């Protein structure tokens, strides 16, 4: 709305500006006609000029199909390559585990080889544990034990090699049963090493103890033998004649030899097993020995018709014999009962340690036997 309130049309002026002259009504009408497609004629012509020929459409479809096939082929190849890679990796892992199991089996072979020494060792030690110090020939036991030492030393070498081989594969094993077998192999090897250590300590106690006990047993037998001979020598003098005195003197000399052997045996036993104290028995035997010397001297004096010397030596014999009788009453038991309790106390912990390690080895062996059996299936 302009000032003054008069509405003025500007249409004629706009047409003049656009056409620079009178508007052609027919041209305006032509611009407004529609084509058969319902669109202006100029738009239809423009679109028809971009429509591809049928051959081009077919070519493009073929190209798209080829591209899709190429993509599918590439994907399939990638999957196959990945599968091949995983298959190769899986095969390599299987072969690696198989090799590790082979190394583990070789280590178990070393443990089994060590048993060539450990089994006879175990027999000797079991006898010392079960029989104590009262059975078995001491020298035979000592000889067998010493002869076994080189084999035991080699067993330690084999067990050390087995432990190192097991430790080398233990962390690389994947299968749970293989891992458990490696653990049990270490237990078996360590238990055997500890068995050897405890067994050697036990035998170091057992061999001298058995030697001492055997010496004490022999000494006691000689003591009883000497006592019987001394009694027979005294009884032979019920009537004093040259023949009975000679007979008595011969018996006294045999008694002297028996008592001397008994004393020497106990002194040897004390050296073999220093914890054993045979002092009281040795003192008793010295009295019996001195008494026999006096008896023999008295008999010789009688045969020499030296009454004074005979009386002196006979008195000495009676005094010594009385002292020996008093000493015998003070003795507790006999010398064969000294070593046993001492050995039992000293060997108790060693025997317990050995038995414990032996039990652990046995438990581990039971599992390993089953494991090796399963590998052969």
CSV table of C-alpha atoms in Angstrom, one decimal:
chain,number,residue,atom,x,y,z
A,1,UNK,CA,0.0,0.0,0.0
A,2,UNK,CA,1.4,3.3,-1.1
A,3,UNK,CA,0.8,6.7,0.5
A,4,UNK,CA,-2.6,8.2,-0.3
A,5,UNK,CA,-4.3,4.8,-0.2
A,6,UNK,CA,-4.4,4.2,-4.0
A,7,UNK,CA,-3.6,0.6,-5.1
A,8,UNK,CA,-1.5,0.7,-8.4
A,9,UNK,CA,-0.9,-2.5,-10.5
A,10,UNK,CA,2.7,-3.1,-11.6
A,11,UNK,CA,2.1,-6.2,-13.8
A,12,UNK,CA,2.4,-4.3,-17.1
A,13,UNK,CA,5.7,-2.8,-16.1
A,14,UNK,CA,7.2,-6.2,-15.0
A,15,UNK,CA,6.3,-7.8,-18.4
A,16,UNK,CA,7.9,-4.9,-20.2
A,17,UNK,CA,11.0,-5.2,-18.2
A,18,UNK,CA,11.3,-8.9,-19.0
A,19,UNK,CA,10.5,-8.8,-22.7
A,20,UNK,CA,11.5,-5.3,-23.7
A,21,UNK,CA,8.3,-5.1,-25.7
A,22,UNK,CA,4.6,-6.2,-25.8
A,23,UNK,CA,4.1,-9.7,-24.4
A,24,UNK,CA,3.3,-12.4,-27.1
A,25,UNK,CA,0.3,-14.2,-25.9
A,26,UNK,CA,0.9,-17.2,-28.0
A,27,UNK,CA,4.4,-17.7,-26.7
A,28,UNK,CA,3.2,-17.5,-23.2
A,29,UNK,CA,0.5,-20.0,-23.9
A,30,UNK,CA,3.2,-22.4,-25.4
A,31,UNK,CA,5.3,-22.2,-22.3
A,32,UNK,CA,2.3,-23.5,-20.3
A,33,UNK,CA,1.5,-26.6,-22.5
A,34,UNK,CA,2.2,-30.2,-21.1
A,35,UNK,CA,3.6,-33.1,-23.1
A,36,UNK,CA,2.2,-36.6,-23.4
A,37,UNK,CA,4.2,-37.6,-20.4
A,38,UNK,CA,2.6,-35.1,-18.2
A,39,UNK,CA,5.9,-33.1,-17.9
A,40,UNK,CA,7.1,-30.1,-19.7
A,41,UNK,CA,8.5,-31.0,-23.1
A,42,UNK,CA,11.9,-29.6,-22.2
A,43,UNK,CA,12.3,-31.9,-19.1
A,44,UNK,CA,11.3,-35.0,-21.1
A,45,UNK,CA,13.9,-34.4,-23.7
A,46,UNK,CA,16.6,-33.8,-21.1
A,47,UNK,CA,15.8,-37.2,-19.3
A,48,UNK,CA,15.7,-39.2,-22.5
A,49,UNK,CA,19.1,-38.0,-23.5
A,50,UNK,CA,20.7,-39.8,-20.3
A,51,UNK,CA,19.0,-43.2,-20.7
A,52,UNK,CA,21.7,-46.0,-21.3
A,53,UNK,CA,21.3,-48.4,-24.2
A,54,UNK,CA,20.4,-52.1,-23.4
A,55,UNK,CA,23.9,-53.3,-24.3
A,56,UNK,CA,25.4,-51.0,-21.8
A,57,UNK,CA,23.0,-52.1,-19.1
A,58,UNK,CA,23.9,-55.7,-19.7
A,59,UNK,CA,27.6,-54.9,-19.7
A,60,UNK,CA,27.3,-53.2,-16.3
A,61,UNK,CA,25.4,-56.1,-14.8
A,62,UNK,CA,28.1,-58.5,-15.9
A,63,UNK,CA,30.8,-56.3,-14.3
A,64,UNK,CA,28.9,-56.1,-11.1
A,65,UNK,CA,28.5,-59.9,-11.0
A,66,UNK,CA,32.2,-60.4,-11.7
A,67,UNK,CA,33.0,-58.0,-8.8
A,68,UNK,CA,30.8,-59.9,-6.5
A,69,UNK,CA,32.4,-63.2,-7.5
A,70,UNK,CA,35.8,-61.7,-7.0
A,71,UNK,CA,34.9,-60.6,-3.5
A,72,UNK,CA,33.5,-64.0,-2.6
A,73,UNK,CA,36.6,-65.7,-4.0
A,74,UNK,CA,38.9,-63.4,-2.1
A,75,UNK,CA,37.0,-64.1,1.1
A,76,UNK,CA,37.0,-67.9,0.5
A,77,UNK,CA,40.8,-67.7,-0.1
A,78,UNK,CA,41.3,-65.8,3.1
A,79,UNK,CA,39.3,-68.3,5.1
A,80,UNK,CA,41.2,-71.2,3.5
A,81,UNK,CA,44.5,-69.5,4.2
A,82,UNK,CA,43.5,-69.0,7.9
A,83,UNK,CA,42.4,-72.6,8.2
A,84,UNK,CA,45.7,-73.8,6.7
A,85,UNK,CA,47.6,-71.6,9.1
A,86,UNK,CA,45.7,-72.8,12.1
A,87,UNK,CA,46.1,-76.4,10.9
A,88,UNK,CA,49.8,-75.9,10.6
A,89,UNK,CA,50.0,-74.3,14.0
A,90,UNK,CA,47.9,-77.1,15.5
A,91,UNK,CA,50.1,-79.8,13.9
A,92,UNK,CA,53.2,-78.1,15.2
A,93,UNK,CA,51.8,-77.9,18.7
A,94,UNK,CA,50.9,-81.6,18.7
A,95,UNK,CA,54.4,-82.5,17.5
A,96,UNK,CA,56.0,-80.2,20.1
A,97,UNK,CA,53.9,-81.8,22.9
A,98,UNK,CA,54.8,-85.3,21.6
A,99,UNK,CA,58.5,-84.4,21.7
A,100,UNK,CA,58.1,-83.1,25.2
A,101,UNK,CA,56.4,-86.3,26.3
A,102,UNK,CA,59.3,-88.1,24.8
A,103,UNK,CA,61.7,-86.1,26.9
A,104,UNK,CA,59.6,-86.8,30.0
A,105,UNK,CA,59.6,-90.5,29.2
A,106,UNK,CA,63.4,-90.4,28.9
A,107,UNK,CA,63.7,-88.8,32.3
A,108,UNK,CA,61.5,-91.5,33.8
A,109,UNK,CA,63.9,-94.0,32.3
A,110,UNK,CA,66.7,-92.4,34.3
A,111,UNK,CA,64.7,-92.8,37.4
A,112,UNK,CA,64.0,-96.4,36.6
A,113,UNK,CA,67.7,-97.0,36.0
A,114,UNK,CA,68.5,-95.5,39.4
A,115,UNK,CA,66.4,-98.3,40.9
A,116,UNK,CA,69.0,-100.8,40.0
A,117,UNK,CA,70.9,-99.5,43.0
A,118,UNK,CA,68.0,-98.3,45.1
A,119,UNK,CA,66.2,-101.7,45.3
A,120,UNK,CA,69.2,-103.6,46.8
A,121,UNK,CA,69.9,-100.6,49.0
A,122,UNK,CA,66.3,-100.7,50.2
A,123,UNK,CA,66.6,-104.4,51.1
A,124,UNK,CA,69.7,-103.8,53.2
A,125,UNK,CA,68.1,-100.8,55.0
A,126,UNK,CA,64.8,-102.5,55.5
A,127,UNK,CA,66.6,-105.3,57.3
A,128,UNK,CA,68.4,-102.9,59.6
A,129,UNK,CA,65.1,-101.2,60.4
A,130,UNK,CA,63.1,-104.4,60.9
A,131,UNK,CA,65.8,-106.5,62.6
A,132,UNK,CA,67.6,-103.9,64.6
A,133,UNK,CA,71.1,-104.9,65.7
A,134,UNK,CA,70.4,-108.5,66.6
A,135,UNK,CA,70.4,-110.3,63.2
A,136,UNK,CA,72.7,-110.7,60.3
A,137,UNK,CA,76.4,-111.2,60.0
A,138,UNK,CA,78.0,-107.8,60.6
A,139,UNK,CA,80.9,-108.3,58.2
A,140,UNK,CA,78.6,-109.5,55.4
A,141,UNK,CA,76.3,-106.5,55.9
A,142,UNK,CA,79.3,-104.1,55.9
A,143,UNK,CA,80.7,-105.8,52.8
A,144,UNK,CA,77.4,-105.7,50.9
A,145,UNK,CA,76.9,-102.1,51.8
A,146,UNK,CA,80.3,-101.0,50.7
A,147,UNK,CA,80.1,-102.9,47.4
A,148,UNK,CA,76.8,-101.0,46.7
A,149,UNK,CA,78.3,-97.5,47.0
A,150,UNK,CA,79.5,-97.0,43.4
A,151,UNK,CA,76.1,-98.0,42.1
A,152,UNK,CA,74.4,-95.6,44.6
A,153,UNK,CA,76.7,-92.8,43.4
A,154,UNK,CA,75.7,-93.5,39.8
A,155,UNK,CA,72.0,-93.5,40.9
A,156,UNK,CA,72.4,-90.0,42.2
A,157,UNK,CA,73.9,-88.9,38.9
A,158,UNK,CA,70.9,-90.5,37.0
A,159,UNK,CA,68.4,-88.9,39.4
A,160,UNK,CA,70.0,-85.5,39.1
A,161,UNK,CA,69.8,-85.8,35.3
A,162,UNK,CA,66.2,-86.8,35.5
A,163,UNK,CA,65.3,-83.9,37.7
A,164,UNK,CA,66.9,-81.4,35.3
A,165,UNK,CA,65.2,-83.0,32.3
A,166,UNK,CA,61.8,-82.9,33.9
A,167,UNK,CA,62.2,-79.3,35.0
A,168,UNK,CA,63.2,-78.4,31.4
A,169,UNK,CA,59.8,-79.6,30.0
A,170,UNK,CA,57.5,-79.1,33.0
A,171,UNK,CA,56.4,-75.6,32.2
A,172,UNK,CA,56.0,-76.3,28.5
A,173,UNK,CA,53.5,-79.2,28.8
A,174,UNK,CA,49.9,-78.4,28.0
A,175,UNK,CA,48.0,-81.6,28.9
A,176,UNK,CA,46.9,-81.8,32.5
A,177,UNK,CA,47.9,-85.4,32.8
A,178,UNK,CA,51.3,-84.7,31.3
A,179,UNK,CA,51.8,-81.9,33.8
A,180,UNK,CA,50.8,-84.2,36.7
A,181,UNK,CA,53.2,-86.8,35.4
A,182,UNK,CA,56.0,-84.3,35.4
A,183,UNK,CA,55.2,-83.3,39.0
A,184,UNK,CA,55.1,-86.9,40.1
A,185,UNK,CA,58.4,-87.5,38.3
A,186,UNK,CA,60.0,-84.8,40.4
A,187,UNK,CA,58.5,-86.3,43.5
A,188,UNK,CA,59.8,-89.7,42.6
A,189,UNK,CA,63.3,-88.4,41.9
A,190,UNK,CA,63.5,-86.2,44.9
A,191,UNK,CA,62.2,-88.9,47.2
A,192,UNK,CA,64.9,-91.4,45.9
A,193,UNK,CA,67.6,-88.8,46.5
A,194,UNK,CA,66.3,-88.3,50.0
A,195,UNK,CA,66.1,-92.0,50.6
A,196,UNK,CA,69.7,-92.4,49.7
A,197,UNK,CA,70.7,-89.6,52.1
A,198,UNK,CA,68.6,-91.0,55.0
A,199,UNK,CA,69.6,-94.5,54.1
A,200,UNK,CA,73.3,-93.7,54.3
A,201,UNK,CA,72.8,-92.0,57.6
A,202,UNK,CA,71.0,-95.0,58.9
A,203,UNK,CA,73.6,-97.5,57.7
A,204,UNK,CA,76.3,-95.3,59.2
A,205,UNK,CA,74.6,-96.0,62.5
A,206,UNK,CA,73.6,-99.5,61.8
A,207,UNK,CA,76.8,-101.1,60.6
A,208,UNK,CA,79.0,-100.2,63.6
A,209,UNK,CA,76.1,-101.0,65.9
A,210,UNK,CA,75.6,-104.4,64.5
A,211,UNK,CA,79.4,-105.0,64.6
A,212,UNK,CA,79.5,-104.0,68.3
A,213,UNK,CA,76.4,-106.1,69.1
A,214,UNK,CA,77.9,-109.1,67.4
A,215,UNK,CA,81.2,-108.6,69.3
A,216,UNK,CA,79.2,-108.3,72.5
A,217,UNK,CA,77.2,-111.4,71.8
A,218,UNK,CA,80.4,-113.4,71.2
A,219,UNK,CA,82.0,-111.9,74.3
A,220,UNK,CA,79.0,-112.9,76.4
A,221,UNK,CA,79.2,-116.5,75.0
A,222,UNK,CA,82.9,-116.5,75.9
A,223,UNK,CA,82.1,-115.2,79.4
A,224,UNK,CA,79.6,-118.0,80.0
A,225,UNK,CA,82.1,-120.5,78.6
A,226,UNK,CA,84.9,-119.2,80.9
A,227,UNK,CA,82.6,-119.3,83.9
A,228,UNK,CA,81.8,-123.0,83.2
A,229,UNK,CA,85.4,-123.9,82.8
A,230,UNK,CA,86.4,-122.1,86.0
A,231,UNK,CA,83.8,-124.0,87.9
A,232,UNK,CA,85.0,-127.2,86.5
A,233,UNK,CA,88.6,-126.3,87.4
A,234,UNK,CA,87.5,-125.7,91.0
A,235,UNK,CA,85.5,-128.9,91.1
A,236,UNK,CA,88.5,-131.0,89.9
A,237,UNK,CA,90.3,-130.1,93.1
A,238,UNK,CA,87.9,-132.0,95.3
A,239,UNK,CA,90.7,-134.3,95.8
A,240,UNK,CA,94.3,-133.0,95.6
A,241,UNK,CA,96.4,-135.2,93.5
A,242,UNK,CA,98.9,-134.6,90.8
A,243,UNK,CA,96.4,-135.7,88.2
A,244,UNK,CA,93.5,-133.6,89.5
A,245,UNK,CA,95.8,-130.6,89.9
A,246,UNK,CA,97.0,-130.9,86.3
A,247,UNK,CA,93.4,-131.3,85.2
A,248,UNK,CA,92.3,-128.3,87.2
A,249,UNK,CA,95.2,-126.2,85.8
A,250,UNK,CA,94.3,-127.1,82.2
A,251,UNK,CA,90.7,-126.1,82.8
A,252,UNK,CA,91.8,-122.8,84.4
A,253,UNK,CA,94.0,-122.1,81.4
A,254,UNK,CA,91.0,-122.6,79.1
A,255,UNK,CA,88.9,-120.4,81.4
A,256,UNK,CA,91.6,-117.8,81.3
A,257,UNK,CA,91.6,-117.8,77.5
A,258,UNK,CA,87.8,-117.6,77.4
A,259,UNK,CA,87.6,-114.7,79.8
A,260,UNK,CA,90.4,-112.9,78.0
A,261,UNK,CA,88.6,-113.3,74.6
A,262,UNK,CA,85.4,-112.0,76.2
A,263,UNK,CA,87.2,-108.9,77.6
A,264,UNK,CA,88.9,-108.1,74.4
A,265,UNK,CA,85.6,-108.5,72.5
A,266,UNK,CA,83.9,-106.0,74.7
A,267,UNK,CA,86.7,-103.5,74.4
A,268,UNK,CA,86.5,-103.9,70.6
A,269,UNK,CA,82.7,-103.4,70.8
A,270,UNK,CA,83.2,-100.2,72.7
A,271,UNK,CA,85.6,-99.0,70.0
A,272,UNK,CA,83.1,-99.9,67.3
A,273,UNK,CA,80.2,-98.2,68.9
A,274,UNK,CA,81.5,-95.5,71.3
A,275,UNK,CA,78.0,-94.8,72.7
A,276,UNK,CA,78.0,-98.3,74.3
A,277,UNK,CA,79.6,-98.5,77.8
A,278,UNK,CA,80.9,-101.9,78.7
A,279,UNK,CA,83.1,-100.7,81.6
A,280,UNK,CA,81.3,-102.7,84.3
A,281,UNK,CA,81.5,-105.9,82.3
A,282,UNK,CA,85.2,-105.4,81.5
A,283,UNK,CA,86.0,-104.8,85.1
A,284,UNK,CA,84.2,-108.0,86.0
A,285,UNK,CA,86.1,-110.0,83.4
A,286,UNK,CA,89.4,-108.5,84.6
A,287,UNK,CA,88.6,-109.9,88.1
A,288,UNK,CA,87.9,-113.3,86.6
A,289,UNK,CA,91.1,-113.2,84.5
A,290,UNK,CA,93.2,-112.3,87.5
A,291,UNK,CA,91.5,-115.1,89.5
A,292,UNK,CA,92.4,-117.6,86.9
A,293,UNK,CA,96.0,-116.5,86.9
A,294,UNK,CA,96.0,-117.0,90.7
A,295,UNK,CA,94.5,-120.5,90.3
A,296,UNK,CA,97.1,-121.5,87.8
A,297,UNK,CA,99.9,-120.2,90.0
A,298,UNK,CA,98.5,-122.1,93.0
A,299,UNK,CA,98.4,-125.3,90.9
A,300,UNK,CA,101.9,-124.8,89.8
A,301,UNK,CA,103.1,-124.2,93.3
A,302,UNK,CA,101.4,-127.4,94.4
A,303,UNK,CA,103.1,-129.4,91.7
A,304,UNK,CA,106.4,-127.7,92.7
A,305,UNK,CA,105.7,-128.5,96.3
A,306,UNK,CA,105.9,-124.8,97.2
A,307,UNK,CA,103.3,-124.8,100.0
A,308,UNK,CA,103.8,-121.1,100.9
A,309,UNK,CA,103.4,-119.9,97.3
A,310,UNK,CA,100.5,-122.3,96.9
A,311,UNK,CA,98.7,-120.9,99.9
A,312,UNK,CA,99.3,-117.3,98.9
A,313,UNK,CA,98.0,-117.8,95.4
A,314,UNK,CA,95.1,-119.8,96.6
A,315,UNK,CA,94.2,-117.0,99.0
A,316,UNK,CA,94.5,-114.5,96.2
A,317,UNK,CA,92.3,-116.6,94.0
A,318,UNK,CA,89.5,-116.8,96.6
A,319,UNK,CA,89.7,-113.0,97.2
A,320,UNK,CA,89.5,-112.2,93.5
A,321,UNK,CA,86.7,-114.8,92.9
A,322,UNK,CA,84.7,-113.2,95.8
A,323,UNK,CA,85.2,-109.7,94.2
A,324,UNK,CA,84.1,-111.0,90.9
A,325,UNK,CA,80.9,-112.5,92.4
A,326,UNK,CA,80.1,-109.2,94.0
A,327,UNK,CA,80.7,-107.3,90.7
A,328,UNK,CA,78.5,-109.8,88.9
A,329,UNK,CA,75.6,-109.1,91.3
A,330,UNK,CA,75.9,-105.4,90.5
A,331,UNK,CA,75.7,-105.9,86.8
A,332,UNK,CA,72.5,-105.1,85.0
A,333,UNK,CA,71.6,-107.7,82.5
A,334,UNK,CA,74.3,-108.8,80.1
A,335,UNK,CA,76.4,-106.9,77.5
A,336,UNK,CA,74.2,-108.0,74.7
A,337,UNK,CA,71.5,-105.6,75.9
A,338,UNK,CA,73.5,-102.4,75.7
A,339,UNK,CA,73.7,-101.6,72.0
A,340,UNK,CA,70.1,-102.3,71.1
A,341,UNK,CA,68.4,-99.4,73.0
A,342,UNK,CA,71.1,-97.0,72.0
A,343,UNK,CA,70.8,-97.9,68.3
A,344,UNK,CA,67.0,-97.7,68.4
A,345,UNK,CA,67.1,-94.2,69.9
A,346,UNK,CA,69.8,-93.0,67.4
A,347,UNK,CA,68.2,-94.6,64.4
A,348,UNK,CA,64.6,-93.6,65.1
A,349,UNK,CA,64.5,-90.3,63.3
A,350,UNK,CA,66.6,-91.6,60.4
A,351,UNK,CA,64.4,-94.7,60.0
A,352,UNK,CA,61.3,-92.5,60.0
A,353,UNK,CA,62.8,-90.1,57.4
A,354,UNK,CA,63.7,-93.0,55.2
A,355,UNK,CA,60.3,-94.6,55.5
A,356,UNK,CA,58.5,-91.3,54.7
A,357,UNK,CA,60.6,-90.8,51.6
A,358,UNK,CA,60.1,-94.4,50.5
A,359,UNK,CA,56.3,-93.9,50.9
A,360,UNK,CA,56.3,-90.8,48.7
A,361,UNK,CA,58.4,-92.6,46.1
A,362,UNK,CA,55.9,-95.5,46.1
A,363,UNK,CA,52.9,-93.2,45.7
A,364,UNK,CA,54.5,-91.3,42.8
A,365,UNK,CA,55.6,-94.6,41.1
A,366,UNK,CA,52.0,-95.9,41.2
A,367,UNK,CA,50.8,-92.9,39.2
A,368,UNK,CA,53.8,-93.0,36.8
A,369,UNK,CA,53.2,-96.7,36.0
A,370,UNK,CA,49.6,-95.9,35.0
A,371,UNK,CA,50.8,-92.9,33.0
A,372,UNK,CA,53.4,-94.8,31.1
A,373,UNK,CA,50.9,-97.5,30.4
A,374,UNK,CA,48.5,-95.0,28.9
A,375,UNK,CA,51.2,-93.7,26.5
A,376,UNK,CA,51.5,-97.2,25.1
A,377,UNK,CA,47.8,-97.4,24.3
